[in-house]
mmCIF file of C-alpha atoms in Angstrom:
data_model
loop_
_atom_site.group_PDB
_atom_site.id
_atom_site.type_symbol
_atom_site.label_atom_id
_atom_site.label_comp_id
_atom_site.label_asym_id
_atom_site.label_seq_id
_atom_site.Cartn_x
_atom_site.Cartn_y
_atom_site.Cartn_z
ATOM 1 C CA UNK A 1 -2.396 197.053 201.419
ATOM 2 C CA UNK A 2 -0.115 194.832 203.350
ATOM 3 C CA UNK A 3 3.341 194.025 200.772
ATOM 4 C CA UNK A 4 2.300 190.280 200.536
ATOM 5 C CA UNK A 5 -0.218 190.865 198.861
ATOM 6 C CA UNK A 6 1.674 193.724 196.549
ATOM 7 C CA UNK A 7 3.770 190.908 195.894
ATOM 8 C CA UNK A 8 0.693 187.976 195.559
ATOM 9 C CA UNK A 9 -0.960 190.702 193.251
ATOM 10 C CA UNK A 10 2.215 190.650 191.154
ATOM 11 C CA UNK A 11 2.993 187.084 191.544
ATOM 12 C CA UNK A 12 -0.607 186.376 189.634
ATOM 13 C CA UNK A 13 0.225 188.325 186.813
ATOM 14 C CA UNK A 14 4.170 187.080 186.468
ATOM 15 C CA UNK A 15 2.272 183.618 186.224
ATOM 16 C CA UNK A 16 -0.656 184.357 183.647
ATOM 17 C CA UNK A 17 -3.051 183.284 186.686
ATOM 18 C CA UNK A 18 -4.766 186.599 186.015
ATOM 19 C CA UNK A 19 -5.821 187.996 183.237
ATOM 20 C CA UNK A 20 -7.681 190.786 181.987
ATOM 21 C CA UNK A 21 -9.831 190.639 178.855
ATOM 22 C CA UNK A 22 -13.658 189.618 177.893
ATOM 23 C CA UNK A 23 -14.091 185.713 179.546
ATOM 24 C CA UNK A 24 -17.047 183.290 180.154
ATOM 25 C CA UNK A 25 -16.632 181.942 183.478
ATOM 26 C CA UNK A 26 -18.177 178.451 184.707
ATOM 27 C CA UNK A 27 -21.225 179.871 185.971
ATOM 28 C CA UNK A 28 -22.680 181.958 182.743
ATOM 29 C CA UNK A 29 -21.226 185.457 183.781
ATOM 30 C CA UNK A 30 -19.204 187.757 181.077
ATOM 31 C CA UNK A 31 -16.292 188.925 182.729
ATOM 32 C CA UNK A 32 -13.594 191.198 182.005
ATOM 33 C CA UNK A 33 -10.897 188.733 184.181
ATOM 34 C CA UNK A 34 -10.108 185.573 185.146
ATOM 35 C CA UNK A 35 -7.784 184.178 187.668
ATOM 36 C CA UNK A 36 -7.214 180.423 187.039
ATOM 37 C CA UNK A 37 -4.550 178.494 189.936
ATOM 38 C CA UNK A 38 -4.009 175.917 186.806
ATOM 39 C CA UNK A 39 -1.668 178.644 184.742
ATOM 40 C CA UNK A 40 0.905 177.715 187.991
ATOM 41 C CA UNK A 41 3.012 174.891 186.713
ATOM 42 C CA UNK A 42 6.481 175.740 187.238
ATOM 43 C CA UNK A 43 7.727 173.735 190.253
ATOM 44 C CA UNK A 44 9.376 177.543 191.824
ATOM 45 C CA UNK A 45 5.419 178.786 190.801
ATOM 46 C CA UNK A 46 4.202 175.999 192.843
ATOM 47 C CA UNK A 47 6.408 176.899 195.747
ATOM 48 C CA UNK A 48 5.756 180.311 196.384
ATOM 49 C CA UNK A 49 1.810 179.475 196.029
ATOM 50 C CA UNK A 50 2.089 177.245 198.446
ATOM 51 C CA UNK A 51 3.804 179.776 200.779
ATOM 52 C CA UNK A 52 1.020 182.706 200.286
ATOM 53 C CA UNK A 53 -1.823 180.387 200.939
ATOM 54 C CA UNK A 54 0.217 178.859 204.195
ATOM 55 C CA UNK A 55 0.866 182.625 205.257
ATOM 56 C CA UNK A 56 -2.531 183.846 204.287
ATOM 57 C CA UNK A 57 -3.533 180.247 206.453
ATOM 58 C CA UNK A 58 -1.486 180.859 209.358
ATOM 59 C CA UNK A 59 -2.809 184.946 209.601
ATOM 60 C CA UNK A 60 -6.564 184.264 209.544
ATOM 61 C CA UNK A 61 -7.128 180.757 210.991
ATOM 62 C CA UNK A 62 -3.817 180.095 213.058
ATOM 63 C CA UNK A 63 -2.532 176.657 213.338
ATOM 64 C CA UNK A 64 -5.384 175.194 215.144
ATOM 65 C CA UNK A 65 -6.538 172.341 211.851
ATOM 66 C CA UNK A 66 -5.023 169.138 211.089
ATOM 67 C CA UNK A 67 -6.163 168.856 207.414
ATOM 68 C CA UNK A 68 -6.177 171.111 204.410
ATOM 69 C CA UNK A 69 -8.833 169.584 201.821
ATOM 70 C CA UNK A 70 -8.533 170.864 198.278
ATOM 71 C CA UNK A 71 -11.648 170.125 195.945
ATOM 72 C CA UNK A 72 -10.484 168.793 192.617
ATOM 73 C CA UNK A 73 -9.223 168.729 190.459
ATOM 74 C CA UNK A 74 -7.068 172.190 191.049
ATOM 75 C CA UNK A 75 -6.933 171.975 194.684
ATOM 76 C CA UNK A 76 -5.629 168.985 194.976
ATOM 77 C CA UNK A 77 -2.168 170.502 193.980
ATOM 78 C CA UNK A 78 -2.774 173.722 196.002
ATOM 79 C CA UNK A 79 -3.574 171.633 199.221
ATOM 80 C CA UNK A 80 -0.026 169.815 198.496
ATOM 81 C CA UNK A 81 1.870 172.372 197.961
ATOM 82 C CA UNK A 82 0.109 174.723 200.541
ATOM 83 C CA UNK A 83 1.237 171.264 203.660
ATOM 84 C CA UNK A 84 4.340 171.698 202.053
ATOM 85 C CA UNK A 85 4.809 175.355 202.763
ATOM 86 C CA UNK A 86 3.052 175.271 206.116
ATOM 87 C CA UNK A 87 5.732 172.313 207.577
ATOM 88 C CA UNK A 88 8.856 174.630 206.132
ATOM 89 C CA UNK A 89 7.376 178.079 206.839
ATOM 90 C CA UNK A 90 5.619 177.180 210.626
ATOM 91 C CA UNK A 91 7.475 173.940 211.431
ATOM 92 C CA UNK A 92 4.068 172.163 212.137
ATOM 93 C CA UNK A 93 2.579 168.681 209.649
ATOM 94 C CA UNK A 94 -0.501 168.694 208.234
ATOM 95 C CA UNK A 95 -2.080 166.603 206.021
ATOM 96 C CA UNK A 96 -3.870 166.877 202.795
ATOM 97 C CA UNK A 97 -6.693 165.255 201.596
ATOM 98 C CA UNK A 98 -8.582 165.620 198.105
ATOM 99 C CA UNK A 99 -11.720 163.980 196.631
ATOM 100 C CA UNK A 100 -12.061 162.264 192.905
ATOM 101 C CA UNK A 101 -14.772 163.079 191.070
ATOM 102 C CA UNK A 102 -15.490 159.736 190.554
ATOM 103 C CA UNK A 103 -15.551 156.960 193.006
ATOM 104 C CA UNK A 104 -12.451 154.255 192.759
ATOM 105 C CA UNK A 105 -13.573 151.087 193.338
ATOM 106 C CA UNK A 106 -9.635 148.717 192.855
ATOM 107 C CA UNK A 107 -6.658 149.268 194.463
ATOM 108 C CA UNK A 108 -6.566 153.005 197.107
ATOM 109 C CA UNK A 109 -11.003 152.726 196.604
ATOM 110 C CA UNK A 110 -12.917 155.190 197.599
ATOM 111 C CA UNK A 111 -13.726 158.945 197.258
ATOM 112 C CA UNK A 112 -10.198 160.609 198.681
ATOM 113 C CA UNK A 113 -7.223 160.815 198.271
ATOM 114 C CA UNK A 114 -4.262 161.426 200.024
ATOM 115 C CA UNK A 115 -5.315 161.180 203.899
ATOM 116 C CA UNK A 116 -8.269 159.674 205.747
ATOM 117 C CA UNK A 117 -10.314 161.767 207.099
ATOM 118 C CA UNK A 118 -11.054 160.964 211.077
ATOM 119 C CA UNK A 119 -13.598 161.851 213.545
ATOM 120 C CA UNK A 120 -12.652 164.978 215.077
ATOM 121 C CA UNK A 121 -10.393 166.397 212.201
ATOM 122 C CA UNK A 122 -10.284 170.280 212.086
ATOM 123 C CA UNK A 123 -10.264 170.836 208.447
ATOM 124 C CA UNK A 124 -9.484 174.161 206.341
ATOM 125 C CA UNK A 125 -10.516 174.503 202.235
ATOM 126 C CA UNK A 126 -7.973 175.880 200.130
ATOM 127 C CA UNK A 127 -9.909 176.188 196.427
ATOM 128 C CA UNK A 128 -8.417 178.775 193.891
ATOM 129 C CA UNK A 129 -11.226 181.429 193.492
ATOM 130 C CA UNK A 130 -14.934 180.801 194.196
ATOM 131 C CA UNK A 131 -17.289 182.809 192.184
ATOM 132 C CA UNK A 132 -20.824 181.069 192.693
ATOM 133 C CA UNK A 133 -20.077 179.096 195.864
ATOM 134 C CA UNK A 134 -20.777 175.757 193.145
ATOM 135 C CA UNK A 135 -18.447 174.159 194.034
ATOM 136 C CA UNK A 136 -18.178 174.115 197.813
ATOM 137 C CA UNK A 137 -22.038 172.952 197.007
ATOM 138 C CA UNK A 138 -20.617 170.026 195.666
ATOM 139 C CA UNK A 139 -17.859 169.220 198.025
ATOM 140 C CA UNK A 140 -19.306 169.718 201.071
ATOM 141 C CA UNK A 141 -21.633 166.670 201.211
ATOM 142 C CA UNK A 142 -18.226 164.841 200.403
ATOM 143 C CA UNK A 143 -16.721 165.806 202.851
ATOM 144 C CA UNK A 144 -18.691 165.446 206.100
ATOM 145 C CA UNK A 145 -19.625 161.863 204.755
ATOM 146 C CA UNK A 146 -16.489 160.690 205.442
ATOM 147 C CA UNK A 147 -16.153 161.213 208.712
ATOM 148 C CA UNK A 148 -17.285 163.730 211.815
ATOM 149 C CA UNK A 149 -15.030 166.770 210.998
ATOM 150 C CA UNK A 150 -15.253 170.725 211.654
ATOM 151 C CA UNK A 151 -14.427 172.535 208.697
ATOM 152 C CA UNK A 152 -12.252 175.905 210.299
ATOM 153 C CA UNK A 153 -12.990 177.912 206.870
ATOM 154 C CA UNK A 154 -12.230 177.896 203.086
ATOM 155 C CA UNK A 155 -9.273 180.034 201.729
ATOM 156 C CA UNK A 156 -9.271 181.791 198.360
ATOM 157 C CA UNK A 157 -6.741 183.263 196.502
ATOM 158 C CA UNK A 158 -8.801 185.666 195.091
ATOM 159 C CA UNK A 159 -11.814 187.192 196.349
ATOM 160 C CA UNK A 160 -14.033 187.612 192.929
ATOM 161 C CA UNK A 161 -16.569 190.433 195.524
ATOM 162 C CA UNK A 162 -19.508 189.235 193.549
ATOM 163 C CA UNK A 163 -22.353 187.879 194.516
ATOM 164 C CA UNK A 164 -23.353 184.358 194.763
ATOM 165 C CA UNK A 165 -26.124 181.710 193.636
ATOM 166 C CA UNK A 166 -28.895 183.982 195.531
ATOM 167 C CA UNK A 167 -28.091 187.257 193.771
ATOM 168 C CA UNK A 168 -28.014 189.120 197.139
ATOM 169 C CA UNK A 169 -24.930 188.723 198.789
ATOM 170 C CA UNK A 170 -21.334 187.602 197.859
ATOM 171 C CA UNK A 171 -20.182 184.307 197.539
ATOM 172 C CA UNK A 172 -17.905 184.217 200.303
ATOM 173 C CA UNK A 173 -20.879 185.986 202.946
ATOM 174 C CA UNK A 174 -23.569 182.923 201.587
ATOM 175 C CA UNK A 175 -20.691 180.164 202.606
ATOM 176 C CA UNK A 176 -20.403 181.794 206.093
ATOM 177 C CA UNK A 177 -24.088 181.955 205.584
ATOM 178 C CA UNK A 178 -25.206 178.318 204.980
ATOM 179 C CA UNK A 179 -22.164 176.201 206.090
ATOM 180 C CA UNK A 180 -21.352 178.176 209.023
ATOM 181 C CA UNK A 181 -17.583 179.074 208.783
ATOM 182 C CA UNK A 182 -15.650 181.639 207.705
ATOM 183 C CA UNK A 183 -14.298 182.034 203.739
ATOM 184 C CA UNK A 184 -11.020 184.127 203.435
ATOM 185 C CA UNK A 185 -8.948 185.339 200.237
ATOM 186 C CA UNK A 186 -5.352 186.086 200.113
ATOM 187 C CA UNK A 187 -6.531 189.385 198.286
ATOM 188 C CA UNK A 188 -9.450 190.485 197.098
ATOM 189 C CA UNK A 189 -10.296 191.859 193.889
ATOM 190 C CA UNK A 190 -10.825 195.744 194.980
ATOM 191 C CA UNK A 191 -7.472 195.430 196.141
ATOM 192 C CA UNK A 192 -6.214 194.266 192.352
ATOM 193 C CA UNK A 193 -7.720 197.050 191.247
ATOM 194 C CA UNK A 194 -6.452 199.587 193.597
ATOM 195 C CA UNK A 195 -2.931 198.237 192.978
ATOM 196 C CA UNK A 196 -3.245 197.877 189.582
ATOM 197 C CA UNK A 197 -5.035 200.766 188.117
ATOM 198 C CA UNK A 198 -2.982 203.063 185.893
ATOM 199 C CA UNK A 199 -0.368 202.070 187.973
ATOM 200 C CA UNK A 200 2.495 200.519 185.574
ATOM 201 C CA UNK A 201 3.780 196.967 186.962
ATOM 202 C CA UNK A 202 7.450 196.221 185.466
ATOM 203 C CA UNK A 203 6.577 198.415 182.878
ATOM 204 C CA UNK A 204 2.866 197.434 181.551
ATOM 205 C CA UNK A 205 -0.606 199.074 182.725
ATOM 206 C CA UNK A 206 -3.020 196.161 183.335
ATOM 207 C CA UNK A 207 -5.960 197.566 184.309
ATOM 208 C CA UNK A 208 -5.843 200.805 182.052
ATOM 209 C CA UNK A 209 -8.989 203.280 181.916
ATOM 210 C CA UNK A 210 -10.767 200.687 179.664
ATOM 211 C CA UNK A 211 -10.358 197.575 181.545
ATOM 212 C CA UNK A 212 -11.486 199.637 184.612
ATOM 213 C CA UNK A 213 -15.088 201.394 183.228
ATOM 214 C CA UNK A 214 -15.707 197.388 182.090
ATOM 215 C CA UNK A 215 -15.027 196.262 185.702
ATOM 216 C CA UNK A 216 -17.117 198.645 187.026
ATOM 217 C CA UNK A 217 -19.873 197.861 184.748
ATOM 218 C CA UNK A 218 -19.369 194.058 185.743
ATOM 219 C CA UNK A 219 -19.418 194.989 189.512
ATOM 220 C CA UNK A 220 -22.850 197.470 188.388
ATOM 221 C CA UNK A 221 -24.612 194.186 187.973
ATOM 222 C CA UNK A 222 -22.705 191.241 190.231
ATOM 223 C CA UNK A 223 -20.668 193.468 192.847
ATOM 224 C CA UNK A 224 -22.170 193.364 196.648
#
């Protein structure tokens, strides 16, 4: 495993963005772990988060894109901090764009925040995590209604490695099949488990035998 992936796993744990226990997800599934990008709240955390996203995007998609699009609401700070990091790390200016949940009818009107989308724009979408792919289903038509753009791919922080809405293949694979663009992650849950299982991180075991058994059962039901 690349060292930056190990660092990112530790960063998620340190920031309490990745937790283990019992959680009910938006999809209704009962999960032994939970990933929440809303837990990155300080300037230093957001700076580092943007750098991890920027590095993963650079390694997976290169520089051939113009806009970072972060779906509301958690995707908004993700797109902003990643655009800043991309400029600092790679010397390339890319625009950020996000959607509003409701169309604004006064002042800065419309459904978008940040940069407008233009015909020919190449877009990378950014999310914290994709469990079932439902958020992409909601966001994709919003983007395509704005301009004739090319979505180059999706980058999430954590690939949960579980079935999508169709119940047969992973959510990220469903996105590839349905929309025709790549979907990648900074790390996978398999890499997280490999790194943390019965291995102390800063003096604490985060995935012990009990959590590992819960993970194995969860993936027996929902895994792919």
